[in-house]
XYZ file of C-alpha atoms in Angstrom:
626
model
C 94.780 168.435 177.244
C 95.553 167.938 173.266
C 92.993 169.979 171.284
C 93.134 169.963 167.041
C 94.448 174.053 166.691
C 95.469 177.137 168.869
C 91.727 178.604 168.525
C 90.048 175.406 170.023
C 92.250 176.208 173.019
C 91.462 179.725 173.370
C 87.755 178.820 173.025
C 88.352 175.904 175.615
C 90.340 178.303 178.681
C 87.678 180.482 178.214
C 84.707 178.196 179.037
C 86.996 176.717 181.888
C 86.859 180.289 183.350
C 83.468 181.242 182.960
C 82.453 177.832 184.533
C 84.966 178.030 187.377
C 83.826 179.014 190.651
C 84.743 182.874 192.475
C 87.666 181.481 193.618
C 89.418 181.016 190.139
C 90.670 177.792 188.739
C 94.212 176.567 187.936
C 94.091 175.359 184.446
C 95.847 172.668 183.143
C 98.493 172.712 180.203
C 95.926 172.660 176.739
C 98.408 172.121 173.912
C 97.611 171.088 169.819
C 99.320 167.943 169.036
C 102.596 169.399 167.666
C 103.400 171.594 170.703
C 102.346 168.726 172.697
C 105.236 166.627 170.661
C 107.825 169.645 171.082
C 107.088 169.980 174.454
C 108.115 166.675 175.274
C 111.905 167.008 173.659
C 113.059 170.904 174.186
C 116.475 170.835 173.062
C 117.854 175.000 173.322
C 121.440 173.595 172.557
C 120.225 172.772 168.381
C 120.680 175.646 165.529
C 117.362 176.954 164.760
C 115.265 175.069 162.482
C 115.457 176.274 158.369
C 112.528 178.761 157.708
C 110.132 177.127 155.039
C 111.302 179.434 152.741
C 115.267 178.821 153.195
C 113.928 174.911 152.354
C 112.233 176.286 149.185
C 115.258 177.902 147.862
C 117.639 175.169 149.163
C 115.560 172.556 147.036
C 115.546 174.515 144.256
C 119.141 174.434 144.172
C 119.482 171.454 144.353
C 117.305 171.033 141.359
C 119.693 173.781 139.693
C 122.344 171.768 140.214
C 121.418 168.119 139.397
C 121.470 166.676 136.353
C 117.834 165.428 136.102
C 118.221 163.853 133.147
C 120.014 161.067 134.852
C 117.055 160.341 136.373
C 114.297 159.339 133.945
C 112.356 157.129 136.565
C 111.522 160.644 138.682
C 111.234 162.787 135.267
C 110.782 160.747 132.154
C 109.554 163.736 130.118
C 112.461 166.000 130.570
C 114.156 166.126 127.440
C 115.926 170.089 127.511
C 116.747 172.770 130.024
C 113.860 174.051 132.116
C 113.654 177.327 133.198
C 113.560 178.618 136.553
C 109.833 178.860 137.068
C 109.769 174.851 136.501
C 112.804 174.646 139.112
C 110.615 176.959 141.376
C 107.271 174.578 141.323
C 109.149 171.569 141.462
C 111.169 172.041 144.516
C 107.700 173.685 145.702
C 106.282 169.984 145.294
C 109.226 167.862 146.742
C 108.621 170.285 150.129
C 105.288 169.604 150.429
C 106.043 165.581 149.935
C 108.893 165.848 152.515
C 106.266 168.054 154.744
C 103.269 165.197 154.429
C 106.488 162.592 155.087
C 106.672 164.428 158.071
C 103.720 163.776 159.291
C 104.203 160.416 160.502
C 107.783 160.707 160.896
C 108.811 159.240 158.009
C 111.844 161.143 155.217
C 112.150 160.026 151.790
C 115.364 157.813 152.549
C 112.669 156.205 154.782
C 110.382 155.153 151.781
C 113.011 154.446 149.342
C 114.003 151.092 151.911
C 110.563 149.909 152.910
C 108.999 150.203 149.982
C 107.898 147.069 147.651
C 108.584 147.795 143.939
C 104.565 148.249 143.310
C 104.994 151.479 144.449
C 107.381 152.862 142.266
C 110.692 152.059 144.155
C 112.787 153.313 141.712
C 111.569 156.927 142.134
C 111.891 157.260 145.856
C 115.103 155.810 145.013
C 115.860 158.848 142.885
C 113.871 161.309 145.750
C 116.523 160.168 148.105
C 119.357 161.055 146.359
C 117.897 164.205 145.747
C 117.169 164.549 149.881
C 120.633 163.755 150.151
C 122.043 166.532 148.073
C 119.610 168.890 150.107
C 120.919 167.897 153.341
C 124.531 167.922 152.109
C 123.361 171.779 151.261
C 121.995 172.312 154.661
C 125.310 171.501 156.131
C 126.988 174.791 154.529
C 124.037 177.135 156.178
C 124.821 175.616 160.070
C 121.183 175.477 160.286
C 119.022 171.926 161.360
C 116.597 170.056 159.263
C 113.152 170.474 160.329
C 112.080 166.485 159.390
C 115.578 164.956 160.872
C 115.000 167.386 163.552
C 110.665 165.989 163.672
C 112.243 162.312 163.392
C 114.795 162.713 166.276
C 112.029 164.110 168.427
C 109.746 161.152 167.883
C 112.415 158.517 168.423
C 113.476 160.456 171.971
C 110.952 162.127 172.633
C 109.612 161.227 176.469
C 106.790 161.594 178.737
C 108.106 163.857 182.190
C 107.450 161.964 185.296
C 105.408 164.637 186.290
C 102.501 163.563 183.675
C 99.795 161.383 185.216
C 96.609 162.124 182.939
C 96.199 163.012 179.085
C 93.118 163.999 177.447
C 92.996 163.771 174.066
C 89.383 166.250 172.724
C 87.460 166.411 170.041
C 90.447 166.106 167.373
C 89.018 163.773 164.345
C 91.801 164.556 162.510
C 95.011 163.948 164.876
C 98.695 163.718 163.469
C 99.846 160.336 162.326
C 102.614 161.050 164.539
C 101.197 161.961 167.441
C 98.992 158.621 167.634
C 102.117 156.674 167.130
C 103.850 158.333 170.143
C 100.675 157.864 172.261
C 100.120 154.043 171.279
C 104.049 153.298 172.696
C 103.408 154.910 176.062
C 99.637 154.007 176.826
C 100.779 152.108 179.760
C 102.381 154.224 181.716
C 99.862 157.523 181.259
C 95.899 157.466 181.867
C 95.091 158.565 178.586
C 91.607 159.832 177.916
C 90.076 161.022 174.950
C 86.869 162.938 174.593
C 84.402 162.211 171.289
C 81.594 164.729 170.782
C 79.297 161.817 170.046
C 76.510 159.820 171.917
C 77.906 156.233 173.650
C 75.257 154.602 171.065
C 77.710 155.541 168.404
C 80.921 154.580 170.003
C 80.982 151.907 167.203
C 81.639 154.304 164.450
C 85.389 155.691 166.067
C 88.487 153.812 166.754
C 90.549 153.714 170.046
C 91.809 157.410 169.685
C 88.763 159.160 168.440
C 89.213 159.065 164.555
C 85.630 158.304 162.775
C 85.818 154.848 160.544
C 85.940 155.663 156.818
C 83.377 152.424 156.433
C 80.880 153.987 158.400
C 80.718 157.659 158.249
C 81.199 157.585 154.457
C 77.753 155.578 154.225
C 76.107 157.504 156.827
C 73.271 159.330 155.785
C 73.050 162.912 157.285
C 69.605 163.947 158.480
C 68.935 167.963 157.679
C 65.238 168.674 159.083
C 64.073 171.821 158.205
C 63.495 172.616 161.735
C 67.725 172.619 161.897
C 68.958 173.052 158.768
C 68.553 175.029 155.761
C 70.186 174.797 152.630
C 70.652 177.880 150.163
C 71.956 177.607 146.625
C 72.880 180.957 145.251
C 74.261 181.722 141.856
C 77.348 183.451 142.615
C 79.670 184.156 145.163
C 78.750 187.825 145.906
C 75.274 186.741 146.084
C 76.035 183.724 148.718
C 77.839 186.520 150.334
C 74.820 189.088 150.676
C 72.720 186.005 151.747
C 75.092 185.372 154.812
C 75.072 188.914 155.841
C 71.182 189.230 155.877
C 70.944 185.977 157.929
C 73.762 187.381 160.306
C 71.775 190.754 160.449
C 69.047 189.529 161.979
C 70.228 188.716 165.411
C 70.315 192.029 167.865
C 72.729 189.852 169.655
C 75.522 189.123 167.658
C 77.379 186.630 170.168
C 74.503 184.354 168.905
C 75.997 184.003 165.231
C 79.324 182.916 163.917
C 79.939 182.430 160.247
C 82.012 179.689 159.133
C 84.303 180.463 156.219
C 84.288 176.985 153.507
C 86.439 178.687 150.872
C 88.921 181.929 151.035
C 87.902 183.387 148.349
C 84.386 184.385 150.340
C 86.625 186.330 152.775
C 86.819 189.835 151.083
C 83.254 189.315 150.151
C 81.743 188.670 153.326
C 83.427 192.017 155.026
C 82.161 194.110 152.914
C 78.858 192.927 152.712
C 78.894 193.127 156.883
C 80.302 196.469 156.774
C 77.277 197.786 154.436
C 74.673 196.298 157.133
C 76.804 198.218 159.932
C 78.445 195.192 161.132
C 81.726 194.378 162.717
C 83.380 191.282 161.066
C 86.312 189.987 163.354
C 88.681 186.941 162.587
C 89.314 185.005 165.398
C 92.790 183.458 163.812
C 93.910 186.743 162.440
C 94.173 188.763 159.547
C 96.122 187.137 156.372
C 99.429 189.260 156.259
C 98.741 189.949 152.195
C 96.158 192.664 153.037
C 98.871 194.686 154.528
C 100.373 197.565 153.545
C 103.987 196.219 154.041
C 103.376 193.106 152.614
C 101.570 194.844 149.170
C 104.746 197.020 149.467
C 107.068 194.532 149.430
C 105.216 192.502 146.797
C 105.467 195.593 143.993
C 109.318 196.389 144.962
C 109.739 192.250 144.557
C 107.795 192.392 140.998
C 110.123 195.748 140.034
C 112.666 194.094 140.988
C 112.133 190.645 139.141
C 110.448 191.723 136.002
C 110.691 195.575 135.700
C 107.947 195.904 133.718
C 106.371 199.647 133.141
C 103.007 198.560 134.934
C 104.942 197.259 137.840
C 106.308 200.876 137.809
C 103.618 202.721 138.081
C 101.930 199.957 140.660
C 104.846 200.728 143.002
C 104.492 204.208 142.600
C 100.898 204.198 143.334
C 101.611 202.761 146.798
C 102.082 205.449 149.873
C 104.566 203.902 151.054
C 106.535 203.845 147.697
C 105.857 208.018 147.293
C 106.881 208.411 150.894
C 110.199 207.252 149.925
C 110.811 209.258 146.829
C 109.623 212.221 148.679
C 112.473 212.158 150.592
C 114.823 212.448 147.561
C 112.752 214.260 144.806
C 112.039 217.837 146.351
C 107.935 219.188 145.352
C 106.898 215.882 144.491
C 103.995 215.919 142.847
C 102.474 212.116 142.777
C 99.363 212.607 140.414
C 101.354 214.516 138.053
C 104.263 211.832 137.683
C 101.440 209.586 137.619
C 99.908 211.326 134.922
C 102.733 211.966 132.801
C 103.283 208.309 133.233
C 99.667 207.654 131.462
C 100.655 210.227 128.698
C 103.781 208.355 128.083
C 102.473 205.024 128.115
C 99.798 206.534 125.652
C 102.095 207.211 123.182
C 104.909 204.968 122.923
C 103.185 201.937 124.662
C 106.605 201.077 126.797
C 107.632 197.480 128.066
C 110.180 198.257 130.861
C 110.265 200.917 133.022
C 113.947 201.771 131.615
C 111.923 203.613 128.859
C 110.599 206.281 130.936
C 111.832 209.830 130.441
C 112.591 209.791 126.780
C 115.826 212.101 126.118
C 114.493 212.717 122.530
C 111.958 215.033 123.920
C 109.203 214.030 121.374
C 106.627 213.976 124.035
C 106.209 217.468 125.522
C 105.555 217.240 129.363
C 106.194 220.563 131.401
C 109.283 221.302 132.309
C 108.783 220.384 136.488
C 107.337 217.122 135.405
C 110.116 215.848 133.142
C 112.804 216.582 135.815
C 110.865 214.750 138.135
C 110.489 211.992 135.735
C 114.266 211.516 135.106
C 114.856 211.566 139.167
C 112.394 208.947 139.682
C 114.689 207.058 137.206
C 117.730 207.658 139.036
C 116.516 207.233 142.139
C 115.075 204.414 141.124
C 117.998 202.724 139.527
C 120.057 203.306 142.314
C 117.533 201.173 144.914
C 117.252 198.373 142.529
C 120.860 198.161 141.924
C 121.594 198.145 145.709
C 119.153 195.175 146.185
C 121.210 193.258 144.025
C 124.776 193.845 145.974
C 125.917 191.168 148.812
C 124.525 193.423 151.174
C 121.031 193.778 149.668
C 119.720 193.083 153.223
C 120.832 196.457 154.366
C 119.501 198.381 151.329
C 116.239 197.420 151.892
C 116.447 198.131 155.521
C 116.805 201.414 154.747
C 114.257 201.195 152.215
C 111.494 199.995 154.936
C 112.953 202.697 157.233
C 111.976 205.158 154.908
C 109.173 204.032 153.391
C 106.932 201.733 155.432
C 104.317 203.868 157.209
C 103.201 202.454 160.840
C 99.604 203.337 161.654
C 98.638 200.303 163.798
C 99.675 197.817 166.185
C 99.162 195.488 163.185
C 102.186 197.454 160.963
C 104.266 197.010 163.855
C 103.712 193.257 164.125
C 104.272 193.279 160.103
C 107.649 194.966 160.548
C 109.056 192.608 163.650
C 108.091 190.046 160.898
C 110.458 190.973 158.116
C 112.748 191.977 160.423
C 113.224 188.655 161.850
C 113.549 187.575 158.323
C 115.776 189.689 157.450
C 118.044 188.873 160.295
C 118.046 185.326 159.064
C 119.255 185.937 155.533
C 122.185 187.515 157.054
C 123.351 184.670 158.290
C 121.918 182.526 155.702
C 123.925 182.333 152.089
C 123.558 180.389 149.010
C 126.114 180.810 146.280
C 124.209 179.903 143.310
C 123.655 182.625 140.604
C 119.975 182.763 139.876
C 119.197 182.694 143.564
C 119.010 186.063 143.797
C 117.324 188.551 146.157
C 114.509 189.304 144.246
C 113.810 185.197 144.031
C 114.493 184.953 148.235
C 112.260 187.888 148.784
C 109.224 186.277 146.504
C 109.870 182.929 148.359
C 109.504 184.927 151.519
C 106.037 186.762 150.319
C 104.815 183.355 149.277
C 105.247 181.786 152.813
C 103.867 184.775 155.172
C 101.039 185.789 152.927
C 99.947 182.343 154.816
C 100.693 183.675 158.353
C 97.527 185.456 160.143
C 98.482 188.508 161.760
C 96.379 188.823 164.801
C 93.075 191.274 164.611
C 92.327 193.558 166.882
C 88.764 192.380 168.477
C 85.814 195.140 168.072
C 83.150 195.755 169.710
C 79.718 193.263 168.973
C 81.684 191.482 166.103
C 80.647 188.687 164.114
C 83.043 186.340 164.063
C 84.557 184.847 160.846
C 86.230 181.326 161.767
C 87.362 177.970 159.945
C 85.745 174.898 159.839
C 88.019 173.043 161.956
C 86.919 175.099 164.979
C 83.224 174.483 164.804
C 82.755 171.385 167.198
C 84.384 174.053 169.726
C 81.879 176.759 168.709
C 78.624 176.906 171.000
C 76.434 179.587 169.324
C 73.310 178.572 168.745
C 73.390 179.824 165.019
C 75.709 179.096 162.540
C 76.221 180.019 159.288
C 78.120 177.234 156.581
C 79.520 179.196 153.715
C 81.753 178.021 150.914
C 79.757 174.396 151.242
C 81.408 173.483 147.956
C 83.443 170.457 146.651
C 86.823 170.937 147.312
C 86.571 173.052 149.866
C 84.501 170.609 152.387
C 85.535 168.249 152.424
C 89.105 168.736 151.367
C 91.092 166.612 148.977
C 94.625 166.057 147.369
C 93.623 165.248 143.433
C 96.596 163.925 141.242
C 99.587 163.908 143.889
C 102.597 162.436 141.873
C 104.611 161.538 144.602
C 102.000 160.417 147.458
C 99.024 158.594 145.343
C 95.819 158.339 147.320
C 96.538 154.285 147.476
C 100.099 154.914 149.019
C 99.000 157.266 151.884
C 96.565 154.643 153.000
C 99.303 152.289 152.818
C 102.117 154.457 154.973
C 99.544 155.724 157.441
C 99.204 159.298 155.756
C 95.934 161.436 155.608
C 93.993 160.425 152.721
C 90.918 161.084 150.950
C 88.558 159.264 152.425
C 89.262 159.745 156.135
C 89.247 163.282 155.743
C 85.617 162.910 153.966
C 84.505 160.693 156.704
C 86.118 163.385 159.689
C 83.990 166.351 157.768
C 80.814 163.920 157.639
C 81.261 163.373 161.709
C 81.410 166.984 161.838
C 78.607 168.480 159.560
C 76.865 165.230 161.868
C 77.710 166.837 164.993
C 76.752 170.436 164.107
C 73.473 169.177 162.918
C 72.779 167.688 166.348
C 74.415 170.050 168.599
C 71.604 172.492 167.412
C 68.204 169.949 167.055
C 66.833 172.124 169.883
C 66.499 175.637 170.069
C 69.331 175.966 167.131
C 69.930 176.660 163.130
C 72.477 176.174 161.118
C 72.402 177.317 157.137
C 74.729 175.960 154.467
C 75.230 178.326 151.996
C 76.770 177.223 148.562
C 77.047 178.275 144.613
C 76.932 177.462 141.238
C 78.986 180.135 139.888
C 82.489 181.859 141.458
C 83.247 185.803 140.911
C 84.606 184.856 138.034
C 81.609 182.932 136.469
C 83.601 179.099 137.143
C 81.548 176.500 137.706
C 81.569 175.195 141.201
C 80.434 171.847 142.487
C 78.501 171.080 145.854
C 80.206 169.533 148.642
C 79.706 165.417 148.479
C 78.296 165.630 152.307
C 75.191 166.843 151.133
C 74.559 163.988 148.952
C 74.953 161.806 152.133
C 71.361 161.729 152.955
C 68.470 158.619 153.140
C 67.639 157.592 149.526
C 64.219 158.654 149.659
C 65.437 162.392 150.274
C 68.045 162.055 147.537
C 66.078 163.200 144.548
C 64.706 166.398 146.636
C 68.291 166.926 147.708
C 69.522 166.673 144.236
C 66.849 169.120 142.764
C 67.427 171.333 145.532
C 71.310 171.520 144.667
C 71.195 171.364 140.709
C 67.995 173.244 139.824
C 69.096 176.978 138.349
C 68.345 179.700 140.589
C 67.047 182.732 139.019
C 69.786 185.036 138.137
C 70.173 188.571 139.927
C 72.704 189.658 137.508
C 74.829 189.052 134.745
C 77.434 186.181 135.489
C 79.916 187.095 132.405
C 83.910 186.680 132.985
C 85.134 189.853 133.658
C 86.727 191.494 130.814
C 89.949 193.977 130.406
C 87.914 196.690 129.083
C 84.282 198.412 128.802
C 82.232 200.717 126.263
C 82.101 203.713 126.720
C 79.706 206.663 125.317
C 81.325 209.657 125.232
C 79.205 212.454 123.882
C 80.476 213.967 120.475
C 81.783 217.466 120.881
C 81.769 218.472 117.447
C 79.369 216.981 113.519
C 80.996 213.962 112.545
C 82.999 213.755 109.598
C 81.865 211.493 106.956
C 84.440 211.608 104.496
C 88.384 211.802 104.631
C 90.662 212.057 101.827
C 93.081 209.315 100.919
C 95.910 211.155 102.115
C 94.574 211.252 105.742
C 93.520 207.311 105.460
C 96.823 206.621 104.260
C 98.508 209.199 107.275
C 96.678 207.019 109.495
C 97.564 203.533 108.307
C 101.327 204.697 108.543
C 100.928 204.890 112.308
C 97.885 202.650 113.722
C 99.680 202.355 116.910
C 98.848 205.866 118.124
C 95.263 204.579 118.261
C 94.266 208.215 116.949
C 92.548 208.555 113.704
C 92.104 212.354 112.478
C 90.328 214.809 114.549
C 86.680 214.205 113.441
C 87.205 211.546 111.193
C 85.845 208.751 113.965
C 82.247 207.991 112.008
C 83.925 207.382 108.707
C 86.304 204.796 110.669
């Protein structure tokens, strides 16, 4: 049994066992489509595969090292050196192309010969060449290609004698790939595959159960009140406390799931649960950047890279950053370095960290404070130097050993994660200059702050899941938040390599078949729950930080004599709760006077104070004649 992700088949074993009889049932293999695809081809003998980070930096060496400006086709604007922050997004972009390549099995090399010259041959001439030098690079690391080793797979891939039946369920939204593989080997497997749809509607979906852009792109839905409610808040906080009081009002809370539309509603959402006494729980896991190794890692990384004074005192506020120094600085006192750290930046209003503990001793701090302050420095210099030695991977071993504080089963999944990480960089060297540690290790943040950790599950939770795991999801009340454009349904806007006309060309994902998958969906929500069930879409006008947002396009798919309501409904202004400003860097404040204002200064003490504005600090008592 294919199902679209690893949480549909969780949800689907689980209803097999609570519908199986005393006697217990022997389930059958329920795989997504890309462990089906592996499963059919496990080779042990290869290298393993290149981590997507090792492919970030190995791209952007090969950016590094090309001479770009030999190929005006692929960059006609590039007329002097770019930095490394262009090399980074650039190589950033050719790995997602090669990634949405891999989709349907196809590499670069692949479009540069099939191609007609309407769509740009000359480039994916030039994107070859560069996919040449990268796999010319991969051949010094010993490790394999993870799209020549996806092609291979496809072209040997087999079904095991073994396999009689195949059930492809409820995926709208199957790999390219996968479809191809299934379409060369439909006559020797009985291949099923389940649509959550009525027979009268058969029509509307092709042989594999994708919905047909010309019909569910012109489909009107139908939201009754009865089913469905739509509620247009101004911001995001307040969408958020709107979810949480329609969540709070079932006693059972196995009768609710809310659906998550955007990310940035995440953070939002829990806390508003957690003030109402509820459990929020995410099926999928955690995302790894609200750990406390991963924010620890992230503040050594910026040290390390930038070395500004604020990223100073940022890694010193962290535990697991004073738990290390305490271990080398005897009596540390954090708040006190902390503080002295304020004074400083008070008065001399530092740029690097390098500037701390001023040898001049113009600033008087007491006497424990300022020998703290120049260990910190030393101690400090002497980790970030050893991060930049061959064997960096070791320093910062001992770093974590020192420093990372386990409270959780979570911390200890964290840590097997950099370790393994780790492990691979050992074996895993590139020779060029500005690929440094601190560049590998921000790569490596990058990636796994996209990697769930798993959650431990409470006790009554309400459960926070994705939209693609809805059509799975049988409680009879469900709450849509995030309904916004851009989020549902999603879209690629401006893709220089893979043009929206292109991917429907080659077979890709595009824009419209992913609207027309999310219309079948919202569809089949709507009609799962016609009797005895709700579902609320929840959407916004404003973000948290006062940007505009747009409704999702779905909700304008409705019968034309509803579409004026509909459009009132989403457009009209809601009355404001609060103020909707940007948030700004700073605040007034009223502090109350402690002494009569002085109303006149002499020149001398205007003059004192133009000599040295920076110290912010007119003359005592001279603030209401400023």
């Amino acid at each position: 049994m294919i199902v679209p992700t690893a949480e549909s088949g969780r949800r689907l074993r689980n209803t097999l066992l609570r519908l199986s009889p005393g006697a217990g049932l022997l389930l059958p293999r329920i795989l997504t489509p890309a462990q089906f695809l592996h499963s059919l081809n496990p080779d042990s003998t290869q290298s393993p595969p290149l981590r997507r980070e090792e492919r970030l930096l190995i791209w952007t060496q090969v950016l590094l090292e090309t001479d770009l400006r030999q190929m005006p086709e692929l960059f006609p604007s590039l007329r002097e050196e770019q930095d490394l922050a262009w090399h980074r997004s650039t190589a950033s972009l050719l790995l997602k192309t090669q990634d949405q390549l891999m989709e349907n099995g196809w590499t670069m090399d692949d479009m540069a010969r099939s191609l007609s010259l309407e769509f740009d041959k000359e480039r994916w001439l030039c994107l070859a060449r560069l996919e040449l030098s990268y796999r010319s690079t991969l051949l010094q690391s010993g490790r394999q290609d993870p799209s020549l080793a996806w092609t291979r797979l496809l072209q040997e891939a087999q079904l095991p004698q073994s396999l009689h039946h195949l059930a492809l369920l409820a995926t709208p939204d199957p790999l390219p790939a996968l479809i191809r593989f299934l379409d060369s080997c439909r006559s020797t497997v009985d291949c099923h595959v389940g649509i959550h749809a009525p027979e009268t509607e058969s029509e509307s979906f092709d042989a594999w159960g994708r919905p047909r852009t010309e019909f569910w792109n012109q489909a009107p839905l139908f939201m009754e009140s009865e089913t469905a409610t739509l509620h247009l808040s101004l911001t995001e906080p307040d969408q958020a406390r709107r979810a949480a009081s329609l969540a709070a009002q079932h006693q059972d809370h196995r009768a609710v799931a809310i659906a998550l539309g955007r990310d940035e509603l995440q953070s939002l959402l829990e806390s508003e649960l957690r003030a109402r006494q509820l459990q929020p729980f995410h099926p999928g896991g955690l995302p790894s950047h609200r750990f406390s190794l991963w924010s620890l890692l992230d503040r050594l990384e910026k040290l390390l890279s930038r070395g500004s004074f604020h990223d100073l005192v940022a890694w010193l506020q962290h535990p697991g950053s004073r738990a290390w120094l305490q271990q080398r600085i005897p009596n540390l006192q954090a708040g006190s370095l902390l503080q002295c750290l304020d004074q400083f930046q008070q008065k001399r209003l530092p740029q690097h960290w390098h500037e701390i503990a001023p040898s001049n001793g113009s600033i008087a701090f007491p006497h424990p404070a300022q020998e703290q302050l120049i260990a910190l420095k030393q101690n400090l210099n002497r980790l970030l130097q050893s991060l930049t030695q061959a064997d960096w991977t070791q320093a910062l071993r001992q770093f974590l050993d020192q420093a990372a504080l386990i409270q959780n089963p979570n911390d200890l999944e964290a840590h097997a994660v950099v370790r393994d990480w780790l492990d691979a960089q050992e074996s895993f060297r590139l020779d060029h200059p500005e690929l440094g540690p601190a560049l590998k290790l921000s790569f490596f943040l990058e990636e796994w702050a996209r990697q769930p950790l798993p959650q431990e599950r409470p006790e009554q939770p309400i459960e926070l899941g994705g939209w693609l795991e809805l059509l799975w999801d049988e409680r009879p009340h469900l709450i849509l938040t995030g309904f916004q454009e851009g989020a549902i349904p999603g879209s690629v806007q401006g893709d220089p390599f893979l043009p929206e006309s292109l991917r429907q060309k080659i077979g890709l994902r595009h824009n419209a078949h992913r609207l027309a998958c999310d219309a079948y969906q919202l569809k089949a929500l709507l009609e799962q729950r016609r009797r005895g069930g709700r579902v609320d879409v929840l959407l916004s006008k404003f973000n948290a930080e006062a940007e505009p947002l747009l409704p999702s396009r779905l909700l304008l798919l409705c019968p034309d004599a509803e579409l004026p309501r509909r459009v009132h409904s989403l457009f009209h202004p809601p009355q404001p709760k609060e103020d909707i400003s940007a948030p700004t860097q700073a605040f007034h404040l009223q502090p109350q006077s402690r002494q009569q204002t002085q109303r006149r200064i002499s020149v001398t003490q205007f003059g004192d104070y133009l000599q040295s504005p920076y110290y912010l600090s007119p003359p005592d008592g001279c603030l209401g004649a400023f």
